[in-house]
mmCIF file of C-alpha atoms in Angstrom:
data_model
loop_
_atom_site.group_PDB
_atom_site.id
_atom_site.type_symbol
_atom_site.label_atom_id
_atom_site.label_comp_id
_atom_site.label_asym_id
_atom_site.label_seq_id
_atom_site.Cartn_x
_atom_site.Cartn_y
_atom_site.Cartn_z
ATOM 1 C CA UNK S 1 0.912 61.497 14.265
ATOM 2 C CA UNK S 2 3.648 61.214 16.868
ATOM 3 C CA UNK S 3 6.706 59.104 16.132
ATOM 4 C CA UNK S 4 5.730 56.509 18.740
ATOM 5 C CA UNK S 5 2.226 56.194 17.336
ATOM 6 C CA UNK S 6 3.618 55.844 13.813
ATOM 7 C CA UNK S 7 5.984 53.049 14.887
ATOM 8 C CA UNK S 8 3.106 51.343 16.735
ATOM 9 C CA UNK S 9 0.925 51.502 13.654
ATOM 10 C CA UNK S 10 3.703 50.080 11.511
ATOM 11 C CA UNK S 11 4.269 47.225 13.942
ATOM 12 C CA UNK S 12 0.552 46.447 14.038
ATOM 13 C CA UNK S 13 0.399 46.387 10.235
ATOM 14 C CA UNK S 14 3.419 44.097 10.076
ATOM 15 C CA UNK S 15 1.885 41.764 12.670
ATOM 16 C CA UNK S 16 -1.418 41.577 10.780
ATOM 17 C CA UNK S 17 0.367 40.856 7.500
ATOM 18 C CA UNK S 18 2.493 38.198 9.150
ATOM 19 C CA UNK S 19 -0.585 36.557 10.611
ATOM 20 C CA UNK S 20 -2.262 36.485 7.209
ATOM 21 C CA UNK S 21 0.815 34.936 5.593
ATOM 22 C CA UNK S 22 0.930 32.279 8.268
ATOM 23 C CA UNK S 23 -2.678 31.237 7.780
ATOM 24 C CA UNK S 24 -3.237 27.539 7.169
ATOM 25 C CA UNK S 25 -3.920 26.176 3.709
ATOM 26 C CA UNK S 26 -7.155 24.154 3.699
ATOM 27 C CA UNK S 27 -7.528 21.277 1.268
ATOM 28 C CA UNK S 28 -11.082 20.158 0.519
ATOM 29 C CA UNK S 29 -11.497 16.457 -0.276
ATOM 30 C CA UNK S 30 -14.260 15.202 -2.564
ATOM 31 C CA UNK S 31 -15.411 11.606 -1.934
ATOM 32 C CA UNK S 32 -18.330 9.194 -2.258
ATOM 33 C CA UNK S 33 -17.353 7.425 0.977
ATOM 34 C CA UNK S 34 -19.860 9.171 3.268
ATOM 35 C CA UNK S 35 -19.770 6.149 5.582
ATOM 36 C CA UNK S 36 -16.150 7.070 6.346
ATOM 37 C CA UNK S 37 -16.812 10.629 7.583
ATOM 38 C CA UNK S 38 -16.192 9.810 11.261
ATOM 39 C CA UNK S 39 -13.005 7.909 10.438
ATOM 40 C CA UNK S 40 -11.618 10.887 8.541
ATOM 41 C CA UNK S 41 -12.620 13.375 11.211
ATOM 42 C CA UNK S 42 -11.459 11.319 14.197
ATOM 43 C CA UNK S 43 -8.401 9.473 12.894
ATOM 44 C CA UNK S 44 -7.044 10.345 9.447
ATOM 45 C CA UNK S 45 -7.286 14.159 9.535
ATOM 46 C CA UNK S 46 -5.837 14.583 13.069
ATOM 47 C CA UNK S 47 -2.880 12.329 12.181
ATOM 48 C CA UNK S 48 -2.101 14.254 9.000
ATOM 49 C CA UNK S 49 -2.522 17.712 10.522
ATOM 50 C CA UNK S 50 -0.328 16.816 13.497
ATOM 51 C CA UNK S 51 2.495 15.864 11.135
ATOM 52 C CA UNK S 52 1.913 18.727 8.685
ATOM 53 C CA UNK S 53 1.257 22.006 10.505
ATOM 54 C CA UNK S 54 0.019 24.627 8.104
ATOM 55 C CA UNK S 55 -2.203 22.285 6.079
ATOM 56 C CA UNK S 56 -5.792 21.601 7.117
ATOM 57 C CA UNK S 57 -8.097 18.990 5.602
ATOM 58 C CA UNK S 58 -11.843 19.225 5.019
ATOM 59 C CA UNK S 59 -13.491 15.922 4.054
ATOM 60 C CA UNK S 60 -16.764 16.625 2.176
ATOM 61 C CA UNK S 61 -18.354 13.397 0.904
ATOM 62 C CA UNK S 62 -21.384 13.092 -1.363
ATOM 63 C CA UNK S 63 -23.901 10.237 -1.506
ATOM 64 C CA UNK S 64 -22.252 7.307 -3.346
ATOM 65 C CA UNK S 65 -24.874 7.049 -6.106
ATOM 66 C CA UNK S 66 -24.705 10.792 -6.758
ATOM 67 C CA UNK S 67 -20.940 11.242 -6.550
ATOM 68 C CA UNK S 68 -20.023 11.080 -10.234
ATOM 69 C CA UNK S 69 -22.712 13.566 -11.260
ATOM 70 C CA UNK S 70 -22.045 15.935 -8.348
ATOM 71 C CA UNK S 71 -18.292 15.841 -8.914
ATOM 72 C CA UNK S 72 -18.571 16.466 -12.650
ATOM 73 C CA UNK S 73 -20.876 19.437 -12.033
ATOM 74 C CA UNK S 74 -18.441 20.937 -9.519
ATOM 75 C CA UNK S 75 -15.473 20.403 -11.820
ATOM 76 C CA UNK S 76 -17.264 22.035 -14.729
ATOM 77 C CA UNK S 77 -18.245 24.976 -12.504
ATOM 78 C CA UNK S 78 -14.748 25.338 -11.052
ATOM 79 C CA UNK S 79 -15.994 24.710 -7.512
ATOM 80 C CA UNK S 80 -14.620 21.206 -6.869
ATOM 81 C CA UNK S 81 -12.280 20.488 -3.989
ATOM 82 C CA UNK S 82 -8.498 20.294 -4.163
ATOM 83 C CA UNK S 83 -8.414 16.519 -3.679
ATOM 84 C CA UNK S 84 -10.545 14.096 -5.689
ATOM 85 C CA UNK S 85 -11.305 10.569 -4.477
ATOM 86 C CA UNK S 86 -11.070 8.337 -7.541
ATOM 87 C CA UNK S 87 -13.126 5.361 -8.575
ATOM 88 C CA UNK S 88 -11.038 2.845 -10.529
ATOM 89 C CA UNK S 89 -10.493 2.717 -14.286
ATOM 90 C CA UNK S 90 -12.667 4.438 -16.856
ATOM 91 C CA UNK S 91 -14.528 7.004 -14.709
ATOM 92 C CA UNK S 92 -11.288 8.483 -13.396
ATOM 93 C CA UNK S 93 -9.487 8.077 -16.716
ATOM 94 C CA UNK S 94 -12.212 10.208 -18.299
ATOM 95 C CA UNK S 95 -11.614 12.915 -15.663
ATOM 96 C CA UNK S 96 -7.888 12.894 -16.437
ATOM 97 C CA UNK S 97 -8.455 13.045 -20.184
ATOM 98 C CA UNK S 98 -10.830 15.985 -19.636
ATOM 99 C CA UNK S 99 -8.054 17.836 -17.807
ATOM 100 C CA UNK S 100 -9.654 17.612 -14.366
ATOM 101 C CA UNK S 101 -7.114 15.310 -12.685
ATOM 102 C CA UNK S 102 -3.447 16.267 -12.531
ATOM 103 C CA UNK S 103 -0.545 14.075 -13.655
ATOM 104 C CA UNK S 104 1.042 12.887 -10.391
ATOM 105 C CA UNK S 105 3.309 10.222 -11.876
ATOM 106 C CA UNK S 106 6.450 11.730 -10.373
ATOM 107 C CA UNK S 107 5.399 12.308 -6.762
ATOM 108 C CA UNK S 108 7.629 10.395 -4.362
ATOM 109 C CA UNK S 109 4.865 8.354 -2.762
ATOM 110 C CA UNK S 110 4.062 6.631 -6.056
ATOM 111 C CA UNK S 111 7.225 4.542 -5.677
ATOM 112 C CA UNK S 112 5.473 2.579 -2.915
ATOM 113 C CA UNK S 113 3.005 0.894 -5.288
ATOM 114 C CA UNK S 114 3.251 -2.029 -7.702
ATOM 115 C CA UNK S 115 2.092 -1.872 -11.331
ATOM 116 C CA UNK S 116 -0.974 -3.973 -10.369
ATOM 117 C CA UNK S 117 -1.850 -1.525 -7.592
ATOM 118 C CA UNK S 118 -1.467 1.455 -9.939
ATOM 119 C CA UNK S 119 -3.419 -0.095 -12.820
ATOM 120 C CA UNK S 120 -6.776 1.292 -11.707
ATOM 121 C CA UNK S 121 -5.614 4.893 -12.053
ATOM 122 C CA UNK S 122 -3.194 5.051 -14.958
ATOM 123 C CA UNK S 123 -3.471 5.595 -18.683
ATOM 124 C CA UNK S 124 -3.927 2.521 -20.865
ATOM 125 C CA UNK S 125 -0.205 2.405 -21.618
ATOM 126 C CA UNK S 126 0.622 2.850 -17.888
ATOM 127 C CA UNK S 127 2.795 5.880 -18.658
ATOM 128 C CA UNK S 128 0.825 8.402 -16.581
ATOM 129 C CA UNK S 129 -0.562 8.071 -13.059
ATOM 130 C CA UNK S 130 -3.398 10.372 -12.040
ATOM 131 C CA UNK S 131 -4.471 8.998 -8.628
ATOM 132 C CA UNK S 132 -2.594 7.496 -5.696
ATOM 133 C CA UNK S 133 -3.834 3.930 -5.030
ATOM 134 C CA UNK S 134 -5.598 4.042 -1.690
ATOM 135 C CA UNK S 135 -7.453 0.789 -1.025
ATOM 136 C CA UNK S 136 -8.328 -2.590 -2.458
ATOM 137 C CA UNK S 137 -10.690 -5.409 -1.579
ATOM 138 C CA UNK S 138 -9.581 -9.035 -1.626
ATOM 139 C CA UNK S 139 -11.801 -11.890 -2.761
ATOM 140 C CA UNK S 140 -12.084 -15.229 -1.021
ATOM 141 C CA UNK S 141 -14.379 -17.310 1.155
ATOM 142 C CA UNK S 142 -15.544 -16.492 4.694
ATOM 143 C CA UNK S 143 -16.681 -19.472 6.739
ATOM 144 C CA UNK S 144 -18.376 -20.299 10.025
ATOM 145 C CA UNK S 145 -15.627 -21.752 12.233
ATOM 146 C CA UNK S 146 -18.139 -23.349 14.593
ATOM 147 C CA UNK S 147 -19.747 -25.205 11.685
ATOM 148 C CA UNK S 148 -16.375 -26.409 10.435
ATOM 149 C CA UNK S 149 -15.381 -27.562 13.929
ATOM 150 C CA UNK S 150 -18.679 -29.407 14.435
ATOM 151 C CA UNK S 151 -18.247 -31.286 11.170
ATOM 152 C CA UNK S 152 -14.493 -31.820 11.469
ATOM 153 C CA UNK S 153 -13.674 -29.838 8.339
ATOM 154 C CA UNK S 154 -10.330 -28.119 7.790
ATOM 155 C CA UNK S 155 -9.851 -25.090 5.551
ATOM 156 C CA UNK S 156 -9.686 -26.466 1.991
ATOM 157 C CA UNK S 157 -6.599 -25.632 -0.051
ATOM 158 C CA UNK S 158 -7.377 -27.631 -3.205
ATOM 159 C CA UNK S 159 -10.525 -27.956 -5.302
ATOM 160 C CA UNK S 160 -10.892 -31.601 -4.297
ATOM 161 C CA UNK S 161 -10.831 -30.603 -0.614
ATOM 162 C CA UNK S 162 -13.254 -27.753 -1.313
ATOM 163 C CA UNK S 163 -15.887 -29.985 -2.888
ATOM 164 C CA UNK S 164 -15.316 -32.701 -0.284
ATOM 165 C CA UNK S 165 -16.113 -30.083 2.381
ATOM 166 C CA UNK S 166 -19.233 -28.972 0.514
ATOM 167 C CA UNK S 167 -20.390 -32.584 0.190
ATOM 168 C CA UNK S 168 -19.870 -33.202 3.904
ATOM 169 C CA UNK S 169 -21.817 -30.078 4.875
ATOM 170 C CA UNK S 170 -24.646 -30.973 2.498
ATOM 171 C CA UNK S 171 -24.811 -34.573 3.719
ATOM 172 C CA UNK S 172 -24.979 -33.483 7.372
ATOM 173 C CA UNK S 173 -27.876 -31.134 6.618
ATOM 174 C CA UNK S 174 -27.375 -28.741 9.550
ATOM 175 C CA UNK S 175 -26.156 -25.920 7.315
ATOM 176 C CA UNK S 176 -26.580 -24.722 3.746
ATOM 177 C CA UNK S 177 -23.124 -25.386 2.273
ATOM 178 C CA UNK S 178 -22.755 -21.949 0.613
ATOM 179 C CA UNK S 179 -24.782 -18.761 0.847
ATOM 180 C CA UNK S 180 -24.999 -17.114 -2.559
ATOM 181 C CA UNK S 181 -27.936 -16.278 -4.775
ATOM 182 C CA UNK S 182 -28.244 -15.461 -8.454
ATOM 183 C CA UNK S 183 -31.118 -12.965 -8.374
ATOM 184 C CA UNK S 184 -28.877 -9.893 -8.403
ATOM 185 C CA UNK S 185 -26.511 -11.425 -10.996
ATOM 186 C CA UNK S 186 -23.349 -9.479 -10.085
ATOM 187 C CA UNK S 187 -22.654 -11.833 -7.165
ATOM 188 C CA UNK S 188 -22.258 -14.808 -9.491
ATOM 189 C CA UNK S 189 -19.522 -12.976 -11.399
ATOM 190 C CA UNK S 190 -17.843 -10.949 -8.652
ATOM 191 C CA UNK S 191 -18.010 -13.530 -5.872
ATOM 192 C CA UNK S 192 -17.938 -16.501 -8.222
ATOM 193 C CA UNK S 193 -16.168 -16.196 -11.565
ATOM 194 C CA UNK S 194 -13.701 -13.414 -10.685
ATOM 195 C CA UNK S 195 -13.087 -14.962 -7.266
ATOM 196 C CA UNK S 196 -11.950 -18.393 -8.454
ATOM 197 C CA UNK S 197 -10.916 -17.420 -11.995
ATOM 198 C CA UNK S 198 -7.396 -16.065 -11.358
ATOM 199 C CA UNK S 199 -6.241 -19.550 -10.312
ATOM 200 C CA UNK S 200 -7.109 -20.743 -13.830
ATOM 201 C CA UNK S 201 -5.864 -17.868 -15.991
ATOM 202 C CA UNK S 202 -2.859 -17.267 -13.708
ATOM 203 C CA UNK S 203 -3.761 -13.809 -12.549
ATOM 204 C CA UNK S 204 -2.069 -10.959 -14.361
ATOM 205 C CA UNK S 205 -0.490 -13.300 -16.913
ATOM 206 C CA UNK S 206 -3.875 -14.300 -18.286
ATOM 207 C CA UNK S 207 -5.581 -10.945 -17.760
ATOM 208 C CA UNK S 208 -2.914 -9.091 -19.741
ATOM 209 C CA UNK S 209 -2.959 -11.819 -22.412
ATOM 210 C CA UNK S 210 -6.704 -11.253 -22.815
ATOM 211 C CA UNK S 211 -6.113 -7.505 -23.142
ATOM 212 C CA UNK S 212 -3.463 -8.041 -25.818
ATOM 213 C CA UNK S 213 -5.513 -10.601 -27.733
ATOM 214 C CA UNK S 214 -3.059 -13.443 -27.062
ATOM 215 C CA UNK S 215 -5.784 -15.337 -25.194
ATOM 216 C CA UNK S 216 -9.494 -15.589 -25.891
ATOM 217 C CA UNK S 217 -12.490 -16.217 -23.673
ATOM 218 C CA UNK S 218 -12.951 -19.547 -25.416
ATOM 219 C CA UNK S 219 -9.526 -20.725 -24.222
ATOM 220 C CA UNK S 220 -9.391 -23.296 -21.435
ATOM 221 C CA UNK S 221 -8.178 -20.905 -18.686
ATOM 222 C CA UNK S 222 -11.291 -18.778 -19.209
ATOM 223 C CA UNK S 223 -13.835 -21.587 -19.663
ATOM 224 C CA UNK S 224 -12.556 -23.718 -16.767
ATOM 225 C CA UNK S 225 -13.839 -21.403 -14.017
ATOM 226 C CA UNK S 226 -17.324 -21.816 -15.469
ATOM 227 C CA UNK S 227 -16.932 -25.578 -15.145
ATOM 228 C CA UNK S 228 -16.395 -25.107 -11.424
ATOM 229 C CA UNK S 229 -19.327 -22.679 -11.158
ATOM 230 C CA UNK S 230 -21.536 -25.235 -12.899
ATOM 231 C CA UNK S 231 -21.078 -27.423 -9.806
ATOM 232 C CA UNK S 232 -21.991 -24.696 -7.315
ATOM 233 C CA UNK S 233 -25.758 -24.791 -7.840
ATOM 234 C CA UNK S 234 -26.028 -28.077 -5.939
ATOM 235 C CA UNK S 235 -24.658 -26.427 -2.793
ATOM 236 C CA UNK S 236 -26.444 -23.058 -2.706
ATOM 237 C CA UNK S 237 -29.638 -24.223 -1.015
ATOM 238 C CA UNK S 238 -33.270 -24.293 -2.096
ATOM 239 C CA UNK S 239 -34.464 -21.191 -3.911
ATOM 240 C CA UNK S 240 -31.033 -19.723 -4.582
ATOM 241 C CA UNK S 241 -32.299 -18.558 -7.979
ATOM 242 C CA UNK S 242 -34.503 -15.923 -6.291
ATOM 243 C CA UNK S 243 -32.092 -15.160 -3.450
ATOM 244 C CA UNK S 244 -30.855 -11.550 -3.298
ATOM 245 C CA UNK S 245 -27.525 -10.221 -2.041
ATOM 246 C CA UNK S 246 -29.025 -9.079 1.303
ATOM 247 C CA UNK S 247 -30.694 -12.501 1.591
ATOM 248 C CA UNK S 248 -27.294 -14.192 1.270
ATOM 249 C CA UNK S 249 -25.739 -11.878 3.850
ATOM 250 C CA UNK S 250 -28.527 -12.649 6.302
ATOM 251 C CA UNK S 251 -28.404 -16.407 5.716
ATOM 252 C CA UNK S 252 -24.711 -16.474 6.542
ATOM 253 C CA UNK S 253 -24.640 -14.053 9.474
ATOM 254 C CA UNK S 254 -27.628 -15.806 11.078
ATOM 255 C CA UNK S 255 -25.576 -19.011 11.101
ATOM 256 C CA UNK S 256 -27.651 -20.900 8.546
ATOM 257 C CA UNK S 257 -24.833 -21.375 5.991
ATOM 258 C CA UNK S 258 -21.304 -22.662 6.514
ATOM 259 C CA UNK S 259 -19.466 -20.822 3.701
ATOM 260 C CA UNK S 260 -19.912 -17.420 2.086
ATOM 261 C CA UNK S 261 -18.108 -16.732 -1.225
ATOM 262 C CA UNK S 262 -17.319 -13.062 -1.021
ATOM 263 C CA UNK S 263 -14.727 -10.375 -0.505
ATOM 264 C CA UNK S 264 -13.135 -8.515 2.360
ATOM 265 C CA UNK S 265 -15.604 -5.627 2.065
ATOM 266 C CA UNK S 266 -18.031 -7.656 4.194
ATOM 267 C CA UNK S 267 -15.758 -7.830 7.253
ATOM 268 C CA UNK S 268 -16.857 -4.691 9.102
ATOM 269 C CA UNK S 269 -20.551 -5.417 8.637
ATOM 270 C CA UNK S 270 -20.305 -9.101 9.446
ATOM 271 C CA UNK S 271 -18.322 -8.424 12.638
ATOM 272 C CA UNK S 272 -21.358 -6.660 14.063
ATOM 273 C CA UNK S 273 -23.901 -9.234 12.881
ATOM 274 C CA UNK S 274 -22.447 -12.735 13.273
ATOM 275 C CA UNK S 275 -22.427 -14.205 16.789
ATOM 276 C CA UNK S 276 -20.006 -16.964 15.779
ATOM 277 C CA UNK S 277 -16.288 -16.917 15.034
ATOM 278 C CA UNK S 278 -15.451 -16.473 11.373
ATOM 279 C CA UNK S 279 -12.470 -17.628 9.346
ATOM 280 C CA UNK S 280 -11.431 -17.162 5.727
ATOM 281 C CA UNK S 281 -9.620 -19.099 3.018
ATOM 282 C CA UNK S 282 -8.409 -18.055 -0.405
ATOM 283 C CA UNK S 283 -9.756 -19.730 -3.565
ATOM 284 C CA UNK S 284 -8.506 -23.332 -3.519
ATOM 285 C CA UNK S 285 -5.992 -24.245 -6.222
ATOM 286 C CA UNK S 286 -6.545 -27.064 -8.694
ATOM 287 C CA UNK S 287 -3.717 -29.235 -7.386
ATOM 288 C CA UNK S 288 -1.602 -29.253 -4.229
ATOM 289 C CA UNK S 289 1.516 -27.172 -4.721
ATOM 290 C CA UNK S 290 0.064 -24.959 -7.455
ATOM 291 C CA UNK S 291 0.693 -21.226 -7.203
ATOM 292 C CA UNK S 292 -2.359 -19.504 -5.791
ATOM 293 C CA UNK S 293 -3.769 -16.293 -7.262
ATOM 294 C CA UNK S 294 -6.121 -13.836 -5.606
ATOM 295 C CA UNK S 295 -8.258 -10.978 -6.854
ATOM 296 C CA UNK S 296 -6.803 -8.046 -4.900
ATOM 297 C CA UNK S 297 -8.998 -5.551 -6.637
ATOM 298 C CA UNK S 298 -8.182 -1.854 -6.838
ATOM 299 C CA UNK S 299 -11.164 -0.012 -5.369
ATOM 300 C CA UNK S 300 -10.332 3.496 -4.108
ATOM 301 C CA UNK S 301 -7.732 6.022 -5.292
ATOM 302 C CA UNK S 302 -7.146 9.706 -4.583
ATOM 303 C CA UNK S 303 -5.829 12.438 -6.851
ATOM 304 C CA UNK S 304 -5.362 16.174 -7.287
ATOM 305 C CA UNK S 305 -7.750 18.565 -8.957
ATOM 306 C CA UNK S 306 -5.727 20.018 -11.823
ATOM 307 C CA UNK S 307 -7.277 23.417 -11.056
ATOM 308 C CA UNK S 308 -6.362 23.485 -7.355
ATOM 309 C CA UNK S 309 -4.912 26.723 -6.036
ATOM 310 C CA UNK S 310 -2.776 24.697 -3.603
ATOM 311 C CA UNK S 311 -0.818 22.160 -5.684
ATOM 312 C CA UNK S 312 2.175 21.877 -3.333
ATOM 313 C CA UNK S 313 0.000 21.249 -0.285
ATOM 314 C CA UNK S 314 -2.051 18.748 -2.299
ATOM 315 C CA UNK S 315 1.112 16.875 -3.309
ATOM 316 C CA UNK S 316 2.234 16.817 0.324
ATOM 317 C CA UNK S 317 -1.061 15.190 1.276
ATOM 318 C CA UNK S 318 -0.950 12.670 -1.592
ATOM 319 C CA UNK S 319 2.606 11.679 -0.652
ATOM 320 C CA UNK S 320 1.377 11.053 2.879
ATOM 321 C CA UNK S 321 -1.430 8.837 1.536
ATOM 322 C CA UNK S 322 1.334 6.675 0.055
ATOM 323 C CA UNK S 323 3.098 6.378 3.418
ATOM 324 C CA UNK S 324 3.162 3.484 5.906
ATOM 325 C CA UNK S 325 1.541 5.769 8.520
ATOM 326 C CA UNK S 326 -1.548 6.338 6.396
ATOM 327 C CA UNK S 327 -1.702 2.668 5.374
ATOM 328 C CA UNK S 328 -1.755 1.537 8.996
ATOM 329 C CA UNK S 329 -4.381 4.081 10.085
ATOM 330 C CA UNK S 330 -6.687 3.441 7.135
ATOM 331 C CA UNK S 331 -6.460 -0.353 7.217
ATOM 332 C CA UNK S 332 -7.295 -0.570 10.911
ATOM 333 C CA UNK S 333 -10.049 2.033 10.710
ATOM 334 C CA UNK S 334 -11.751 0.223 7.820
ATOM 335 C CA UNK S 335 -11.163 -3.537 8.181
ATOM 336 C CA UNK S 336 -11.527 -5.193 4.789
ATOM 337 C CA UNK S 337 -10.404 -2.186 2.746
ATOM 338 C CA UNK S 338 -6.686 -2.741 2.408
ATOM 339 C CA UNK S 339 -3.927 -0.257 1.620
ATOM 340 C CA UNK S 340 -2.292 -0.903 -1.741
ATOM 341 C CA UNK S 341 1.140 0.235 -0.591
ATOM 342 C CA UNK S 342 3.907 -2.354 -0.791
ATOM 343 C CA UNK S 343 4.702 -1.663 2.875
ATOM 344 C CA UNK S 344 3.553 -4.588 5.067
ATOM 345 C CA UNK S 345 0.753 -3.640 7.465
ATOM 346 C CA UNK S 346 -0.320 -5.480 10.623
ATOM 347 C CA UNK S 347 -4.046 -5.329 11.243
ATOM 348 C CA UNK S 348 -5.864 -5.537 14.548
ATOM 349 C CA UNK S 349 -8.895 -7.340 13.094
ATOM 350 C CA UNK S 350 -8.033 -11.058 12.820
ATOM 351 C CA UNK S 351 -10.265 -11.712 9.810
ATOM 352 C CA UNK S 352 -8.857 -8.713 7.942
ATOM 353 C CA UNK S 353 -5.334 -9.847 8.844
ATOM 354 C CA UNK S 354 -6.115 -13.290 7.391
ATOM 355 C CA UNK S 355 -7.206 -11.766 4.080
ATOM 356 C CA UNK S 356 -4.235 -9.427 3.761
ATOM 357 C CA UNK S 357 -1.784 -12.204 4.690
ATOM 358 C CA UNK S 358 -2.617 -13.900 1.389
ATOM 359 C CA UNK S 359 -0.570 -11.248 -0.395
ATOM 360 C CA UNK S 360 2.476 -13.018 1.016
ATOM 361 C CA UNK S 361 1.319 -16.450 -0.185
ATOM 362 C CA UNK S 362 -0.402 -15.788 -3.515
ATOM 363 C CA UNK S 363 0.033 -13.660 -6.628
ATOM 364 C CA UNK S 364 -2.300 -10.636 -6.830
ATOM 365 C CA UNK S 365 -4.443 -9.669 -9.790
ATOM 366 C CA UNK S 366 -7.572 -7.569 -10.412
ATOM 367 C CA UNK S 367 -10.994 -8.388 -11.837
ATOM 368 C CA UNK S 368 -10.579 -9.440 -15.427
ATOM 369 C CA UNK S 369 -13.333 -7.274 -16.924
ATOM 370 C CA UNK S 370 -12.573 -3.925 -15.317
ATOM 371 C CA UNK S 371 -9.713 -2.506 -17.370
ATOM 372 C CA UNK S 372 -10.616 -1.506 -20.957
ATOM 373 C CA UNK S 373 -12.654 -4.646 -21.730
ATOM 374 C CA UNK S 374 -16.025 -3.257 -20.630
ATOM 375 C CA UNK S 375 -15.930 0.007 -22.588
ATOM 376 C CA UNK S 376 -17.833 -1.295 -25.589
ATOM 377 C CA UNK S 377 -21.191 -2.816 -26.421
ATOM 378 C CA UNK S 378 -21.955 -5.492 -25.437
ATOM 379 C CA UNK S 379 -20.450 -4.765 -22.041
ATOM 380 C CA UNK S 380 -18.215 -7.645 -20.972
ATOM 381 C CA UNK S 381 -18.721 -7.033 -17.252
ATOM 382 C CA UNK S 382 -22.506 -7.236 -17.544
ATOM 383 C CA UNK S 383 -22.290 -10.208 -19.899
ATOM 384 C CA UNK S 384 -20.053 -11.998 -17.372
ATOM 385 C CA UNK S 385 -22.775 -11.458 -14.775
ATOM 386 C CA UNK S 386 -25.482 -13.170 -16.788
ATOM 387 C CA UNK S 387 -23.166 -15.873 -18.114
ATOM 388 C CA UNK S 388 -22.119 -16.800 -14.576
ATOM 389 C CA UNK S 389 -25.763 -16.978 -13.505
ATOM 390 C CA UNK S 390 -26.750 -19.054 -16.529
ATOM 391 C CA UNK S 391 -23.946 -21.546 -15.915
ATOM 392 C CA UNK S 392 -24.731 -21.923 -12.205
ATOM 393 C CA UNK S 393 -28.412 -22.482 -13.001
ATOM 394 C CA UNK S 394 -27.552 -25.014 -15.713
ATOM 395 C CA UNK S 395 -29.104 -22.899 -18.453
ATOM 396 C CA UNK S 396 -25.875 -22.492 -20.449
ATOM 397 C CA UNK S 397 -22.829 -24.722 -20.784
ATOM 398 C CA UNK S 398 -19.395 -23.364 -19.814
ATOM 399 C CA UNK S 399 -18.299 -23.690 -23.432
ATOM 400 C CA UNK S 400 -21.338 -21.835 -24.775
ATOM 401 C CA UNK S 401 -20.857 -19.078 -22.197
ATOM 402 C CA UNK S 402 -17.245 -18.607 -23.263
ATOM 403 C CA UNK S 403 -18.218 -18.566 -26.925
ATOM 404 C CA UNK S 404 -20.942 -15.976 -26.378
ATOM 405 C CA UNK S 405 -18.683 -13.701 -24.372
ATOM 406 C CA UNK S 406 -15.872 -13.995 -26.902
ATOM 407 C CA UNK S 407 -18.166 -13.133 -29.793
ATOM 408 C CA UNK S 408 -19.429 -10.071 -27.919
ATOM 409 C CA UNK S 409 -15.932 -8.842 -27.057
ATOM 410 C CA UNK S 410 -14.587 -9.465 -30.566
ATOM 411 C CA UNK S 411 -17.442 -7.463 -32.057
ATOM 412 C CA UNK S 412 -15.941 -4.190 -30.800
ATOM 413 C CA UNK S 413 -12.461 -4.796 -29.306
ATOM 414 C CA UNK S 414 -9.846 -4.797 -32.058
ATOM 415 C CA UNK S 415 -7.192 -7.023 -30.357
ATOM 416 C CA UNK S 416 -9.816 -9.792 -30.102
ATOM 417 C CA UNK S 417 -11.062 -9.572 -33.698
#
């Protein structure tokens, strides 16, 4: 080989090696949010990759109902992606305890989240964080602005104003006062009890007191929401007992009901279905001037596969998820799913902006049954469903519902024994 050919070969080898070293790292993201595929591909991934050359993202969602099983199979086989989208509380805690999710307590982006925001993805003692909080949903009431204007009703801020509005709507007869059924059960608890309840048990103060055993489900702050629910049946329209969740959605979006007790997750769907202007109000307080509390419920987190071959790139991505840039992109791409970062975000969707503005007016909490309290048998979450239904239908008194739930919880949860 001539000297020139040898030098050429050496240069070619060096170039090839340099190209290989400069190849991008690709992070694969596991998720159940298959509805969000276009948003990731068109908005989130391009924004991240533009700011982080050298790291590529591949969003590979599974069907929501199959996600847990598919993910567990992949983790056990060692074929799961680098990034794991996390459901809140026990499902993700189990993955961490099994060694599948990495401890990411010390990444910089975690400083942007409150203890309430982090509660869905931390150990019971809150000492270890295994997923970055990504999104929450906020509970409240969506209403038909045209109906309110026709009847001269203002957004209620107190319970007295709330029931006065319901009475006025019912008396007029043009609209069903509230669209909610009890057939599917979970609505009565999620959109009823855990919607209005935080105003009674004072959000995190009461929720943490229930966890510690300082308060019981027979105490007034936990029975009182059932007393309000006991009044709701008169305003839900004929046949509400057999009304399903899709039925309620249709009744409201077709303009047949004036108020829809719900959460922000409905915003995107309702925007495309309702041909009237919608507004929203947070759960009315008992008395004017009382502190208001909202269920700002942790819903989606995102963590790192402990077995990833690219931990530094994964941490870079997770830090970005905690940034104001990600929060703004995500919140505007998915109206009604709100970033949990403490950084204020301005939303383009007016209804979503109304919901998120409540964080500046009210104290945030999460659903009372989701952390720890539904691990045993009987399951407190499921029992709260049927208790809420029974109270609304007049089949169980608020006091009896509280007693039954307390007895069930105390039968397995040591702090309540």
